[in-house]
């Protein structure tokens, strides 16, 4: 490429900002204008959001819109002799600079071209020229708030990835010595990135510079010990031992990455919209954000959160070639998983020697962050309880990503993308049942299939149990099982098969509730109304409306109640109000099975439900169980 191999481009951002006009360097004297130009040049031709520009140029305190307009005007005037235009589109700006005039674009194009080169010798030449464009950190003198522009982290990650590719290509064609200097410069800029130091030490060995490699190892070992209190990881130790012996690692594919993901469901059905959204968010190019991409899947018990996460995790394996870590945190159970034990297991599978793993949980979390630095790893956390539990396990580097499942909504706390998983749409539920029992049986009884699906509350777990029972009894009709669910006094008894049991899954959520929420949950089981308003809950609890609303919120947070829009209910009558919540069918049945104990049981035995007190209109309504 001409811009890599020939004269320097007109604009340089891979280091401090430099502008060349007529072969002479031109300085941009005003700081705001200089930072604005640098921000736009990181992605020439692409729109940059106005809010990001303001945050990058003026920092968290921001500025008045007039300050941005003034800086844009001054930049346009300054660029007028070059013919480069600044264009406003919608709520952002872009600079119309040809790619060959911006070193960042030249670098990206060269790296893309190197990937297409089959000849390692030619690939080495292209990558050497691309990395030679770097003079230091991106916009080194103007990078006060780098996290405000994702392109900064993207370019820095691309430099790391290119250096790794260069090391492999150079060793593959016997030119290890040519790649030492670019790797050394990068290692000095990233003193704690063990993967870069490992490749540099290996390169030095292949270049017959073992003494220098041994000195480099001792230097990084001291850095890690003095600054972080950890020993070198397994990759660095192997490279060091290879230098001491005669068995230098041959160039070739790296060891197989760690994959702790449980197996994917072969008959996974539906959820394509949610799956595509997860894939899109977590498939962002490494470093396009300043922090890891994270997605949180929430939903009621049995709705298929884990199955969706595993399907997405396996689909994304190629995007995270350094491995996939998984842990079931059992957040809704009586005894959640021990986070320190999870950290220890992860560190061992990543190659850490048992004696080198600290006992302290915080130190283990720090060591994990060190080991994940610069690596592309997907972390999947299933059945998350709360933010305290997950904080030590979340990756911090932009090259990693995290996918979580839980009953509570954790997304807003860490800026995650939130996916609320509903019960299955009817067509997807029919398709799932058809895969379990055969399409011929579902086509023979379409009405009964729909009745069975509704009896299962459209929950994938319940449908899988029902499908497994029918598959084991080919002489049963679908109508027979649908009748059992519809007529049974305890329908959940028919939705259990071996270790799979809907009642047990719902019970876990119930046990996690506090006493007031448990009582309200039991009382809700007395009602057969499709929706629950806050004033009804207040009457059931015989307490203030505010306390009832809070209890409904906590039931909704536990995914035992579907939350509808809060309506600012007042105590003056319920006419015309929209519902505040709706229990799902199987959840309602579970609540009804709890009503035989405590005060809810006495209310059931008296066959009356008090829907009002003096404050709420003195309405005494005979409940739906009065005739039973």
Coordinates of C-alpha atoms in Angstrom, one line a residue:
X1 CA 0.0 0.0 0.0
X2 CA 1.3 3.4 -0.9
X3 CA 0.4 5.0 2.4
X4 CA 2.3 2.4 4.3
X5 CA 5.3 2.0 2.1
X6 CA 5.6 5.5 0.7
X7 CA 5.5 9.0 2.0
X8 CA 3.9 9.8 5.3
X9 CA 0.2 10.5 5.4
X10 CA -1.1 14.0 5.9
X11 CA -2.6 13.3 9.4
X12 CA -1.0 11.1 12.1
X13 CA -2.8 10.1 15.3
X14 CA -0.8 6.9 16.1
X15 CA 1.2 8.9 18.7
X16 CA 0.9 12.6 19.3
X17 CA -1.2 14.4 16.7
X18 CA 0.8 15.6 13.7
X19 CA -0.5 17.4 10.6
X20 CA 1.6 17.7 7.4
X21 CA 0.9 20.3 4.7
X22 CA 3.1 20.8 1.7
X23 CA 5.7 18.6 3.3
X24 CA 5.8 20.7 6.4
X25 CA 4.5 19.9 9.8
X26 CA 1.7 22.3 10.9
X27 CA 0.8 22.8 14.6
X28 CA -2.7 23.2 15.8
X29 CA -2.3 25.7 18.6
X30 CA -5.7 25.7 20.3
X31 CA -6.1 22.6 22.6
X32 CA -9.9 22.2 22.0
X33 CA -9.5 22.4 18.2
X34 CA -6.5 20.0 18.3
X35 CA -8.4 17.4 20.4
X36 CA -11.5 17.8 18.2
X37 CA -9.4 17.2 15.1
X38 CA -7.8 14.1 16.7
X39 CA -11.1 12.7 17.7
X40 CA -12.5 12.9 14.2
X41 CA -9.4 11.6 12.5
X42 CA -9.6 8.3 14.5
X43 CA -12.4 7.2 12.3
X44 CA -12.3 9.3 9.1
X45 CA -15.5 9.2 7.1
X46 CA -17.5 7.9 10.0
X47 CA -19.9 9.9 12.1
X48 CA -18.9 10.7 15.7
X49 CA -21.7 11.4 18.2
X50 CA -21.7 15.0 19.5
X51 CA -21.9 13.9 23.1
X52 CA -18.8 11.7 22.7
X53 CA -16.9 14.6 21.1
X54 CA -17.8 17.0 23.9
X55 CA -16.7 14.4 26.5
X56 CA -13.4 13.7 24.7
X57 CA -12.5 17.4 24.1
X58 CA -13.8 19.0 27.3
X59 CA -13.9 16.0 29.7
X60 CA -16.7 14.9 32.1
X61 CA -17.6 18.5 32.9
X62 CA -18.7 19.0 29.3
X63 CA -19.4 22.3 27.7
X64 CA -22.2 24.4 26.3
X65 CA -23.2 23.6 22.7
X66 CA -21.9 27.0 21.6
X67 CA -18.3 25.9 22.6
X68 CA -18.5 22.9 20.3
X69 CA -19.9 24.9 17.4
X70 CA -17.1 27.5 17.9
X71 CA -14.4 24.8 17.9
X72 CA -15.9 23.2 14.8
X73 CA -16.0 26.5 13.0
X74 CA -12.3 27.2 13.9
X75 CA -11.3 23.7 12.8
X76 CA -13.1 24.2 9.4
X77 CA -11.2 27.5 8.9
X78 CA -7.9 25.9 9.8
X79 CA -8.5 23.0 7.4
X80 CA -9.7 25.1 4.5
X81 CA -6.2 25.1 2.7
X82 CA -6.2 21.3 2.7
X83 CA -9.7 20.9 1.1
X84 CA -10.7 18.6 4.0
X85 CA -14.3 19.2 5.1
X86 CA -16.1 18.7 8.4
X87 CA -19.6 17.6 7.8
X88 CA -22.5 17.7 10.3
X89 CA -25.1 14.9 10.1
X90 CA -27.9 14.6 12.6
X91 CA -26.4 14.8 16.0
X92 CA -22.8 14.2 15.0
X93 CA -19.8 15.2 12.9
X94 CA -17.5 13.4 10.5
X95 CA -14.3 14.4 8.7
X96 CA -14.1 13.8 5.0
X97 CA -10.4 12.7 4.8
X98 CA -9.3 10.1 2.3
X99 CA -8.0 6.9 4.1
X100 CA -4.6 7.2 2.5
X101 CA -4.1 10.5 4.2
X102 CA -4.7 9.2 7.8
X103 CA -2.2 6.8 9.4
X104 CA -5.0 5.1 11.5
X105 CA -6.8 4.2 8.3
X106 CA -3.6 3.1 6.6
X107 CA -2.9 0.9 9.6
X108 CA -6.3 -0.7 9.5
X109 CA -6.1 -1.4 5.8
X110 CA -2.6 -2.9 6.1
X111 CA -3.7 -5.2 8.9
X112 CA -6.7 -6.3 6.8
X113 CA -4.4 -7.0 3.9
X114 CA -1.9 -9.0 6.0
X115 CA -4.7 -11.3 7.0
X116 CA -5.3 -12.2 3.3
X117 CA -1.6 -12.9 2.7
X118 CA -0.8 -16.7 2.6
X119 CA 2.9 -16.2 2.4
X120 CA 4.4 -15.6 5.9
X121 CA 7.3 -13.7 4.4
X122 CA 5.1 -11.2 2.7
X123 CA 2.8 -11.1 5.7
X124 CA 5.8 -10.2 7.9
X125 CA 6.7 -7.3 5.6
X126 CA 3.2 -5.9 5.6
X127 CA 2.8 -6.1 9.4
X128 CA 6.2 -4.6 10.0
X129 CA 5.3 -1.6 7.8
X130 CA 1.9 -1.3 9.6
X131 CA 3.4 -1.4 13.1
X132 CA 6.1 1.1 12.0
X133 CA 3.3 3.7 11.7
X134 CA 3.0 3.7 15.5
X135 CA 5.1 6.4 17.3
X136 CA 3.4 6.0 20.8
X137 CA -0.1 5.8 22.4
X138 CA -3.0 7.0 20.3
X139 CA -3.1 10.9 20.5
X140 CA -0.6 10.7 23.2
X141 CA -0.5 14.4 24.1
X142 CA -4.2 14.9 24.0
X143 CA -5.6 11.7 25.6
X144 CA -6.9 13.0 28.9
X145 CA -10.2 11.1 28.6
X146 CA -9.5 8.1 26.3
X147 CA -12.5 6.1 27.5
X148 CA -14.9 8.6 25.8
X149 CA -13.9 7.4 22.3
X150 CA -14.2 3.6 21.6
X151 CA -11.9 4.0 18.6
X152 CA -9.0 4.7 20.9
X153 CA -9.3 1.3 22.6
X154 CA -10.0 -0.4 19.2
X155 CA -6.8 0.9 17.7
X156 CA -4.7 -0.1 20.7
X157 CA -6.2 -3.6 20.7
X158 CA -5.6 -3.9 17.0
X159 CA -1.9 -3.0 17.6
X160 CA -1.6 -5.8 20.1
X161 CA -3.3 -8.3 17.9
X162 CA -1.1 -7.3 14.9
X163 CA 2.1 -7.7 17.0
X164 CA 1.0 -11.2 17.9
X165 CA 0.4 -12.0 14.3
X166 CA 3.8 -10.5 13.4
X167 CA 5.6 -12.8 15.9
X168 CA 3.9 -15.9 14.5
X169 CA 4.6 -14.9 10.9
X170 CA 8.2 -13.9 11.5
X171 CA 9.0 -17.2 13.3
X172 CA 7.3 -19.1 10.6
X173 CA 9.6 -17.7 7.9
X174 CA 12.8 -17.6 9.9
X175 CA 12.8 -13.8 10.4
X176 CA 12.3 -13.7 14.2
X177 CA 15.0 -11.0 14.6
X178 CA 13.0 -8.6 12.3
X179 CA 10.0 -8.7 14.7
X180 CA 11.9 -8.1 17.9
X181 CA 11.9 -4.3 17.8
X182 CA 8.1 -3.8 17.3
X183 CA 7.4 -6.3 20.0
X184 CA 9.9 -4.7 22.4
X185 CA 8.3 -1.3 21.9
X186 CA 4.9 -2.7 22.6
X187 CA 6.1 -4.7 25.6
X188 CA 7.5 -1.5 27.1
X189 CA 4.2 0.3 26.6
X190 CA 2.3 -2.7 28.2
X191 CA 4.5 -3.8 31.2
X192 CA 1.8 -6.1 32.6
X193 CA 0.6 -7.8 29.4
X194 CA 2.1 -11.3 29.9
X195 CA 1.1 -12.5 26.4
X196 CA 3.1 -9.8 24.7
X197 CA 6.1 -10.4 26.9
X198 CA 5.8 -14.2 26.3
X199 CA 6.0 -13.7 22.6
X200 CA 8.9 -11.3 22.9
X201 CA 10.9 -13.7 25.0
X202 CA 10.1 -16.5 22.5
X203 CA 11.2 -14.3 19.6
X204 CA 14.5 -13.5 21.3
X205 CA 15.1 -17.2 21.7
X206 CA 14.4 -17.9 18.0
X207 CA 16.7 -14.9 17.1
X208 CA 19.6 -16.5 19.1
X209 CA 19.4 -13.8 21.7
X210 CA 18.7 -16.0 24.8
X211 CA 20.6 -13.8 27.2
X212 CA 18.5 -10.8 26.4
X213 CA 15.4 -13.0 26.7
X214 CA 16.4 -14.2 30.2
X215 CA 17.0 -10.6 31.2
X216 CA 13.6 -9.6 29.8
X217 CA 11.9 -12.5 31.8
X218 CA 13.6 -11.4 35.0
X219 CA 12.4 -7.8 34.4
X220 CA 8.8 -8.7 33.9
X221 CA 8.9 -11.1 36.9
X222 CA 10.1 -8.3 39.1
X223 CA 7.4 -6.0 37.8
X224 CA 4.6 -8.5 38.5
X225 CA 6.0 -9.3 42.0
X226 CA 6.7 -5.7 43.1
X227 CA 3.7 -4.0 41.6
X228 CA 1.0 -6.7 41.7
X229 CA 2.3 -9.3 44.1
X230 CA 1.9 -12.2 41.7
X231 CA 4.2 -14.6 39.9
X232 CA 4.5 -15.0 36.1
X233 CA 1.7 -17.0 34.5
X234 CA 2.1 -20.4 32.9
X235 CA 2.8 -19.0 29.4
X236 CA 5.7 -16.8 30.6
X237 CA 7.1 -19.7 32.7
X238 CA 7.1 -22.0 29.7
X239 CA 8.9 -19.5 27.6
X240 CA 11.5 -19.0 30.3
X241 CA 12.1 -22.7 30.7
X242 CA 12.4 -23.0 26.9
X243 CA 15.2 -20.4 27.0
X244 CA 17.0 -22.4 29.6
X245 CA 16.8 -25.6 27.6
X246 CA 17.1 -26.5 24.0
X247 CA 13.4 -27.0 23.2
X248 CA 12.3 -23.6 22.0
X249 CA 8.6 -23.7 21.1
X250 CA 8.1 -24.1 17.4
X251 CA 5.9 -21.6 15.6
X252 CA 2.4 -23.0 15.1
X253 CA -1.1 -22.8 16.4
X254 CA -1.4 -22.0 20.1
X255 CA -2.6 -24.5 22.7
X256 CA -6.3 -25.3 22.6
X257 CA -8.3 -22.6 24.5
X258 CA -10.1 -23.4 27.7
X259 CA -13.8 -24.0 27.3
X260 CA -15.8 -24.5 30.5
X261 CA -19.2 -24.1 28.8
X262 CA -21.7 -27.0 29.5
X263 CA -23.0 -28.7 26.3
X264 CA -25.5 -26.9 24.1
X265 CA -29.0 -28.2 23.8
X266 CA -29.3 -30.0 20.4
X267 CA -33.0 -29.3 20.2
X268 CA -32.8 -25.6 21.2
X269 CA -35.8 -23.9 19.6
X270 CA -36.7 -20.3 18.9
X271 CA -35.4 -17.2 20.7
X272 CA -33.8 -16.0 17.5
X273 CA -34.4 -12.3 18.1
X274 CA -32.8 -12.5 21.5
X275 CA -30.0 -14.6 20.2
X276 CA -29.2 -12.2 17.4
X277 CA -29.1 -9.3 19.9
X278 CA -26.7 -11.1 22.2
X279 CA -24.5 -12.0 19.4
X280 CA -24.4 -8.5 18.0
X281 CA -23.6 -6.9 21.3
X282 CA -20.8 -9.4 22.3
X283 CA -19.4 -9.6 18.8
X284 CA -18.1 -6.1 18.7
X285 CA -14.5 -5.9 17.5
X286 CA -12.1 -6.0 20.4
X287 CA -11.7 -2.6 22.0
X288 CA -14.5 -0.8 20.2
X289 CA -15.6 0.0 23.8
X290 CA -13.4 1.1 26.6
X291 CA -14.8 -1.7 28.9
X292 CA -16.0 -5.3 28.3
X293 CA -19.3 -5.8 26.4
X294 CA -21.8 -7.3 28.9
X295 CA -25.3 -8.7 28.5
X296 CA -27.6 -9.7 31.3
X297 CA -30.5 -12.1 30.6
X298 CA -33.3 -11.9 33.2
X299 CA -36.6 -13.7 33.4
X300 CA -38.9 -15.9 35.5
X301 CA -37.9 -19.3 36.7
X302 CA -38.0 -22.0 33.9
X303 CA -38.2 -19.5 31.0
X304 CA -34.9 -20.7 29.4
X305 CA -32.3 -18.2 30.5
X306 CA -29.5 -20.8 30.9
X307 CA -30.3 -22.5 27.6
X308 CA -30.2 -19.2 25.7
X309 CA -26.9 -18.2 27.4
X310 CA -25.3 -21.5 26.5
X311 CA -26.5 -21.4 22.9
X312 CA -25.1 -17.8 22.6
X313 CA -21.8 -18.8 24.3
X314 CA -21.2 -21.7 21.9
X315 CA -22.1 -19.5 18.9
X316 CA -19.5 -16.9 20.1
X317 CA -16.6 -19.3 20.7
X318 CA -14.8 -18.2 17.5
X319 CA -15.1 -14.6 18.6
X320 CA -13.2 -15.4 21.9
X321 CA -10.4 -17.7 20.8
X322 CA -8.6 -17.5 24.1
X323 CA -11.3 -19.3 26.0
X324 CA -14.7 -19.3 27.6
X325 CA -15.1 -19.4 31.4
X326 CA -18.4 -20.6 33.0
X327 CA -19.8 -20.8 36.5
X328 CA -23.2 -21.6 38.0
X329 CA -23.4 -19.2 40.9
X330 CA -26.7 -20.8 42.3
X331 CA -27.7 -17.3 43.2
X332 CA -31.3 -18.2 44.0
X333 CA -30.5 -21.3 46.0
X334 CA -30.1 -21.5 49.8
X335 CA -26.3 -21.8 49.4
X336 CA -24.9 -19.8 46.6
X337 CA -21.6 -20.8 45.0
X338 CA -18.4 -19.7 46.8
X339 CA -16.9 -17.0 44.7
X340 CA -13.4 -17.7 46.0
X341 CA -13.7 -21.3 44.9
X342 CA -14.9 -20.3 41.4
X343 CA -11.9 -18.0 41.1
X344 CA -9.5 -20.7 42.2
X345 CA -11.0 -23.2 39.6
X346 CA -10.7 -20.6 36.8
X347 CA -7.1 -19.8 37.7
X348 CA -6.2 -23.5 37.7
X349 CA -7.7 -24.2 34.3
X350 CA -5.9 -21.1 33.0
X351 CA -2.7 -22.8 33.9
X352 CA -1.9 -21.3 37.3
X353 CA -0.1 -23.6 39.7
X354 CA -2.1 -24.4 42.8
X355 CA 0.6 -23.2 45.2
X356 CA 0.6 -19.8 43.4
X357 CA -3.1 -19.1 43.9
X358 CA -3.7 -16.8 46.9
X359 CA -6.1 -17.7 49.6
X360 CA -7.7 -14.2 49.7
X361 CA -10.6 -13.8 47.4
X362 CA -9.7 -10.2 46.4
X363 CA -6.1 -11.3 45.6
X364 CA -7.5 -14.1 43.4
X365 CA -9.7 -11.6 41.6
X366 CA -6.7 -9.4 40.9
X367 CA -4.7 -12.3 39.7
X368 CA -7.5 -13.3 37.3
X369 CA -7.6 -9.8 35.9
X370 CA -3.9 -10.0 35.3
X371 CA -4.2 -13.3 33.5
X372 CA -7.0 -12.0 31.3
X373 CA -5.2 -8.9 30.3
X374 CA -5.0 -8.7 26.5
X375 CA -6.8 -12.0 26.0
X376 CA -10.1 -12.5 24.3
X377 CA -12.2 -14.5 26.8
X378 CA -15.9 -14.8 27.3
X379 CA -17.1 -15.1 30.9
X380 CA -20.6 -16.7 31.3
X381 CA -22.1 -16.4 34.8
X382 CA -25.4 -18.4 35.3
X383 CA -27.9 -17.9 38.1
X384 CA -26.4 -14.7 39.4
X385 CA -27.7 -13.5 42.8
X386 CA -26.6 -9.8 43.0
X387 CA -23.8 -7.4 42.2
X388 CA -21.7 -8.3 45.2
X389 CA -21.5 -11.8 44.1
X390 CA -20.4 -11.1 40.5
X391 CA -18.1 -8.1 41.0
X392 CA -14.9 -10.2 41.6
X393 CA -15.7 -12.4 38.5
X394 CA -16.4 -9.8 35.9
X395 CA -13.6 -9.1 33.4
X396 CA -12.3 -5.5 33.1
X397 CA -10.4 -5.5 29.8
X398 CA -12.1 -4.4 26.6
X399 CA -11.0 -7.5 24.8
X400 CA -13.2 -9.7 27.1
X401 CA -17.0 -9.9 27.4
X402 CA -19.5 -11.2 29.9
X403 CA -22.9 -12.9 29.6
X404 CA -25.0 -13.3 32.7
X405 CA -28.3 -14.9 33.7
X406 CA -30.4 -14.1 36.8
X407 CA -33.8 -13.5 38.1
X408 CA -33.1 -10.0 39.2
X409 CA -32.3 -7.1 36.9
X410 CA -28.6 -6.5 37.1
X411 CA -28.1 -4.7 33.8
X412 CA -28.4 -1.1 34.8
X413 CA -25.9 -1.4 37.6
X414 CA -23.0 -2.2 35.3
X415 CA -24.3 -0.6 32.1
X416 CA -25.0 -4.0 30.6
X417 CA -27.4 -4.7 27.8
X418 CA -30.6 -6.0 29.3
X419 CA -32.6 -8.8 27.8
X420 CA -35.9 -9.6 29.5
X421 CA -36.8 -13.2 28.4
X422 CA -40.6 -13.7 28.1
X423 CA -42.5 -17.0 28.0
X424 CA -42.3 -18.6 24.6
X425 CA -44.5 -17.3 21.8
X426 CA -47.0 -19.9 20.7
X427 CA -45.4 -20.8 17.3
X428 CA -42.0 -21.4 19.0
X429 CA -43.6 -23.5 21.8
X430 CA -45.4 -25.6 19.1
X431 CA -42.1 -26.1 17.3
X432 CA -40.3 -27.1 20.6
X433 CA -43.0 -29.6 21.4
X434 CA -42.8 -31.0 17.9
X435 CA -39.1 -31.6 18.2
X436 CA -39.6 -33.4 21.5
X437 CA -42.6 -35.7 20.5
X438 CA -42.5 -35.6 16.7
X439 CA -44.2 -33.4 14.2
X440 CA -46.8 -36.0 13.3
X441 CA -48.3 -36.1 16.9
X442 CA -48.5 -32.3 17.1
X443 CA -50.0 -32.0 13.7
X444 CA -52.6 -34.7 14.6
X445 CA -53.9 -32.7 17.6
X446 CA -53.2 -29.0 17.0
X447 CA -56.0 -27.8 19.4
X448 CA -54.8 -30.1 22.2
X449 CA -51.2 -29.1 21.6
X450 CA -52.2 -25.4 22.1
X451 CA -54.1 -26.4 25.3
X452 CA -51.1 -28.3 26.7
X453 CA -48.8 -25.4 25.9
X454 CA -51.1 -23.0 27.8
X455 CA -51.3 -25.4 30.6
X456 CA -47.5 -25.4 30.8
X457 CA -47.6 -21.6 30.9
X458 CA -45.5 -21.5 27.8
X459 CA -42.4 -22.1 29.9
X460 CA -39.7 -24.1 28.1
X461 CA -38.9 -26.1 31.2
X462 CA -42.5 -27.2 31.7
X463 CA -42.8 -27.9 27.9
X464 CA -39.6 -30.1 28.0
X465 CA -41.0 -32.1 30.9
X466 CA -44.4 -32.5 29.2
X467 CA -42.7 -33.4 26.0
X468 CA -40.4 -36.0 27.7
X469 CA -43.4 -37.6 29.3
X470 CA -45.2 -37.9 26.0
X471 CA -42.2 -39.1 24.2
X472 CA -41.8 -41.9 26.8
X473 CA -45.5 -42.8 26.4
X474 CA -46.2 -43.0 22.7
X475 CA -49.6 -44.5 23.3
X476 CA -50.7 -41.4 25.1
X477 CA -52.5 -38.6 23.3
X478 CA -51.6 -35.0 23.8
X479 CA -55.2 -34.5 25.0
X480 CA -54.6 -36.9 27.9
X481 CA -51.8 -34.9 29.4
X482 CA -53.6 -31.6 28.7
X483 CA -56.6 -33.0 30.6
X484 CA -54.4 -34.0 33.5
X485 CA -52.9 -30.6 33.9
X486 CA -56.3 -28.9 33.5
X487 CA -58.2 -31.0 36.0
X488 CA -55.5 -31.7 38.6
X489 CA -55.8 -30.1 42.0
X490 CA -52.0 -29.9 42.0
X491 CA -51.0 -29.5 38.4
X492 CA -47.3 -29.1 39.2
X493 CA -47.3 -32.8 40.2
X494 CA -47.6 -33.7 36.6
X495 CA -44.7 -31.4 35.6
X496 CA -41.9 -33.4 37.1
X497 CA -39.6 -36.0 35.6
X498 CA -36.5 -37.2 37.3
X499 CA -34.3 -34.2 38.2
X500 CA -36.5 -31.8 36.2
X501 CA -39.2 -30.4 38.3
X502 CA -41.1 -27.1 37.8
X503 CA -42.1 -26.9 41.5
X504 CA -38.5 -27.1 42.7
X505 CA -37.4 -24.2 40.3
X506 CA -40.3 -22.0 41.5
X507 CA -39.6 -22.9 45.2
X508 CA -36.1 -21.6 45.0
X509 CA -37.5 -18.1 44.2
X510 CA -40.0 -18.4 47.0
X511 CA -37.4 -19.3 49.6
X512 CA -35.4 -16.2 48.6
X513 CA -38.3 -13.9 49.6
X514 CA -38.6 -12.1 52.9
X515 CA -41.5 -12.8 55.1
X516 CA -43.8 -10.0 53.9
X517 CA -43.3 -10.9 50.2
X518 CA -43.9 -14.6 51.0
X519 CA -47.2 -13.7 52.7
X520 CA -48.3 -11.6 49.8
X521 CA -47.3 -14.4 47.4
X522 CA -49.4 -16.9 49.3
X523 CA -52.3 -14.5 49.4
X524 CA -52.1 -13.9 45.7
X525 CA -52.7 -17.6 45.3
X526 CA -56.2 -17.2 46.6
X527 CA -57.2 -14.9 43.7
X528 CA -58.0 -16.0 40.2
X529 CA -58.2 -12.5 38.8
X530 CA -55.8 -12.3 35.8
X531 CA -54.2 -9.0 37.1
X532 CA -53.2 -7.7 40.5
X533 CA -53.4 -4.0 41.3
X534 CA -51.5 -2.4 44.1
X535 CA -54.6 -1.5 46.0
X536 CA -55.7 -5.1 46.0
X537 CA -52.3 -6.1 47.4
X538 CA -52.6 -3.4 50.1
X539 CA -56.0 -4.8 51.1
X540 CA -54.7 -8.4 51.2
X541 CA -51.9 -7.3 53.4
X542 CA -54.1 -4.9 55.4
X543 CA -51.3 -2.3 55.2
X544 CA -50.4 1.0 53.5
X545 CA -50.5 1.2 49.7
X546 CA -46.8 2.2 49.6
X547 CA -45.7 -1.0 51.4
X548 CA -47.9 -3.1 49.0
X549 CA -46.3 -1.5 46.0
X550 CA -42.9 -2.2 47.4
X551 CA -43.8 -5.8 48.0
X552 CA -45.1 -6.1 44.4
X553 CA -41.9 -4.6 43.1
X554 CA -39.9 -7.2 45.0
X555 CA -42.0 -10.0 43.7
X556 CA -41.5 -8.7 40.2
X557 CA -37.7 -8.4 40.8
X558 CA -37.8 -12.1 41.8
X559 CA -39.6 -12.7 38.5
X560 CA -42.6 -14.2 40.3
X561 CA -44.8 -11.5 39.0
X562 CA -45.0 -9.8 35.6
X563 CA -44.6 -6.1 36.1
X564 CA -46.9 -3.7 34.2
X565 CA -46.7 0.0 34.2
X566 CA -47.1 1.6 37.6
X567 CA -50.0 4.0 37.5
X568 CA -49.6 6.2 40.6
X569 CA -52.6 4.6 42.2
X570 CA -54.4 6.6 44.9
X571 CA -56.6 5.1 47.6
X572 CA -59.7 6.6 46.1
X573 CA -61.3 3.6 44.3
X574 CA -59.9 1.2 41.7
X575 CA -62.1 2.1 38.8
X576 CA -60.3 2.4 35.5
X577 CA -56.9 1.5 36.8
X578 CA -54.5 -0.6 34.8
X579 CA -53.1 -3.7 36.6
X580 CA -49.8 -3.4 38.5
X581 CA -48.8 -7.0 38.1
X582 CA -49.8 -10.4 36.7
X583 CA -48.7 -13.8 38.1
X584 CA -47.8 -16.3 35.4
X585 CA -50.1 -19.4 35.3
X586 CA -47.7 -21.9 36.9
X587 CA -46.4 -19.3 39.4
X588 CA -50.0 -18.7 40.5
X589 CA -50.4 -22.5 41.0
X590 CA -47.3 -22.6 43.1
X591 CA -48.6 -19.7 45.2
X592 CA -51.8 -21.5 45.7
X593 CA -50.0 -24.5 47.0
X594 CA -48.4 -22.3 49.7
X595 CA -51.8 -21.0 50.9
X596 CA -52.4 -23.9 53.3
X597 CA -50.0 -22.5 55.9
X598 CA -50.1 -19.5 58.2
X599 CA -52.5 -16.6 57.9
X600 CA -53.1 -17.3 54.2
X601 CA -54.3 -20.8 55.1
X602 CA -56.8 -19.4 57.6
X603 CA -58.0 -17.0 54.9
X604 CA -58.5 -20.0 52.6
X605 CA -60.3 -22.0 55.2
X606 CA -62.7 -19.1 55.9
X607 CA -63.2 -18.9 52.1
X608 CA -63.2 -15.1 52.1
X609 CA -60.7 -12.7 50.7
X610 CA -60.8 -9.2 52.1
X611 CA -60.3 -6.8 49.2
X612 CA -60.8 -3.6 51.1
X613 CA -60.7 -2.1 54.5
X614 CA -62.1 1.2 55.8
X615 CA -59.4 3.1 54.0
X616 CA -60.0 1.3 50.7
X617 CA -63.8 1.4 50.5
X618 CA -65.0 -1.3 53.0
X619 CA -65.5 -3.8 50.2
X620 CA -65.8 -7.4 51.4
X621 CA -65.9 -9.8 48.5
X622 CA -66.4 -13.5 48.7
X623 CA -63.3 -15.2 47.1
X624 CA -63.1 -17.6 44.2
X625 CA -62.6 -20.5 46.6
X626 CA -65.9 -19.9 48.4
X627 CA -67.7 -22.7 46.5
X628 CA -64.9 -25.3 47.0

